XYZ file of C-alpha atoms in Angstrom:
157
model
C 86.499 99.141 98.168
C 88.427 97.704 94.867
C 89.241 94.369 96.872
C 85.274 93.752 97.697
C 84.484 94.293 93.553
C 87.645 92.236 92.273
C 86.264 89.309 94.200
C 81.866 90.156 93.698
C 84.240 90.631 89.937
C 85.243 87.152 89.816
C 82.878 85.391 91.020
C 80.198 86.624 88.775
C 82.596 85.552 85.333
C 83.672 82.520 86.410
C 80.528 80.726 85.786
C 80.756 82.001 82.495
C 84.582 81.036 81.530
C 84.188 77.835 82.364
C 81.017 77.216 80.940
C 83.163 78.848 77.877
C 86.228 76.039 78.191
C 88.022 79.237 79.532
C 89.764 79.992 82.343
C 89.724 83.001 84.548
C 93.298 84.871 84.981
C 93.088 88.191 87.036
C 90.783 90.568 87.618
C 91.953 94.801 88.245
C 89.813 97.325 89.542
C 92.738 100.373 88.959
C 91.764 104.129 88.841
C 94.088 106.000 86.370
C 93.794 109.788 85.695
C 90.383 110.193 86.260
C 88.757 107.180 85.108
C 87.688 103.512 86.685
C 88.872 100.289 85.018
C 87.392 97.205 85.272
C 90.003 94.399 83.376
C 89.514 90.912 83.894
C 92.288 88.807 81.579
C 90.984 85.167 80.432
C 93.029 81.949 78.906
C 92.408 79.154 77.577
C 94.073 76.115 76.187
C 93.558 77.563 73.207
C 94.234 81.146 73.386
C 91.914 83.147 73.200
C 91.265 86.006 70.980
C 89.271 89.155 70.150
C 85.143 86.686 69.616
C 86.203 85.488 72.948
C 86.788 88.686 74.734
C 83.489 90.042 73.146
C 81.740 87.150 74.068
C 82.854 87.188 77.751
C 82.914 91.180 77.910
C 78.906 91.019 76.595
C 77.928 88.011 79.168
C 79.937 89.828 82.340
C 78.718 93.503 81.047
C 75.073 91.300 81.676
C 75.953 90.290 85.340
C 76.551 94.025 85.822
C 73.517 95.419 85.446
C 71.766 92.958 87.070
C 74.439 93.181 90.034
C 75.687 96.282 90.057
C 78.285 96.008 92.337
C 80.570 99.524 90.847
C 78.913 102.998 92.034
C 81.125 104.739 89.122
C 80.874 104.102 85.481
C 84.012 102.363 84.856
C 85.630 101.154 81.413
C 84.633 96.955 81.250
C 88.675 95.818 79.700
C 88.653 91.793 78.535
C 91.998 90.205 77.628
C 94.375 87.538 76.845
C 96.970 87.943 79.742
C 99.481 87.850 76.498
C 103.215 86.987 76.724
C 104.154 88.373 80.110
C 101.376 86.167 81.969
C 101.162 86.629 85.396
C 101.553 83.513 88.019
C 98.751 84.183 91.200
C 97.763 80.670 91.830
C 99.457 77.430 92.971
C 98.237 76.707 89.080
C 100.146 78.834 87.038
C 103.385 78.221 88.458
C 102.442 74.910 88.373
C 102.057 74.643 84.820
C 104.815 77.568 84.004
C 107.339 74.738 84.965
C 109.870 74.500 82.803
C 109.820 78.367 81.701
C 110.901 81.455 81.822
C 109.572 83.451 84.966
C 110.061 86.757 86.371
C 109.958 86.861 89.817
C 109.708 90.089 92.111
C 110.089 89.120 96.648
C 108.581 91.317 99.401
C 112.085 91.376 100.697
C 115.674 90.231 99.444
C 116.985 86.459 99.203
C 120.290 86.137 98.803
C 120.976 90.197 98.430
C 118.336 90.032 95.285
C 114.638 90.723 95.192
C 114.234 90.492 91.552
C 115.084 86.768 89.976
C 114.469 85.856 86.164
C 115.711 82.270 84.782
C 113.518 78.900 84.019
C 110.954 77.738 86.388
C 112.585 73.938 87.182
C 109.782 73.124 90.291
C 107.558 74.362 92.786
C 105.696 72.277 95.402
C 103.428 74.514 96.839
C 106.002 76.223 98.906
C 109.080 76.201 97.922
C 109.782 78.540 93.996
C 112.741 77.253 92.205
C 114.071 78.888 89.586
C 117.638 78.316 87.672
C 119.286 82.169 87.426
C 122.295 82.832 85.186
C 125.153 84.332 87.131
C 127.685 85.759 85.081
C 129.194 82.639 83.494
C 127.287 79.263 85.571
C 123.758 78.230 86.302
C 122.504 79.229 89.377
C 119.542 77.240 91.595
C 117.683 79.703 93.237
C 114.811 78.367 96.219
C 111.489 81.332 97.183
C 109.622 80.804 99.628
C 106.054 81.105 98.588
C 104.848 84.280 100.518
C 108.049 86.552 100.155
C 106.794 86.557 96.197
C 105.789 89.903 95.446
C 104.504 89.026 92.073
C 105.840 86.475 88.998
C 104.940 86.715 85.096
C 105.700 84.416 82.412
C 109.202 86.098 80.697
C 109.684 86.696 77.348
C 113.545 85.814 76.459
C 114.624 86.627 72.715
C 117.589 84.574 72.169
């Protein structure tokens, strides 16, 4: 059920954000406690502010009222993905080259399932990350299909 809802919402919101020179980062439809939440994460080159989120929310609400794809009451939340933006699409990984990332895999690679470090390359099939092992840098290649989830990582120096 939730997969279908997210696909419908993506189809409704992509023209809205594209028209506003923004991009859709992610859509989540989740139940928390007794309440359902439809969360839409948007971004743009200049970043997004509360007015941008309000505008997208308003336009998306109109479309959702027309199509009515969700049979339950829910809360619609439109926001920025924040500093720890998820990396879902190929373009997300390409834009993150040179940045700090956090990657969790479905199965161990070199005995590890969690990698944090600088994303140095992505060719569509392999994600290469420089990680620190004690005092030295090590390059780790992770097959794209083995990534359970990935996001930008905030590091404090």
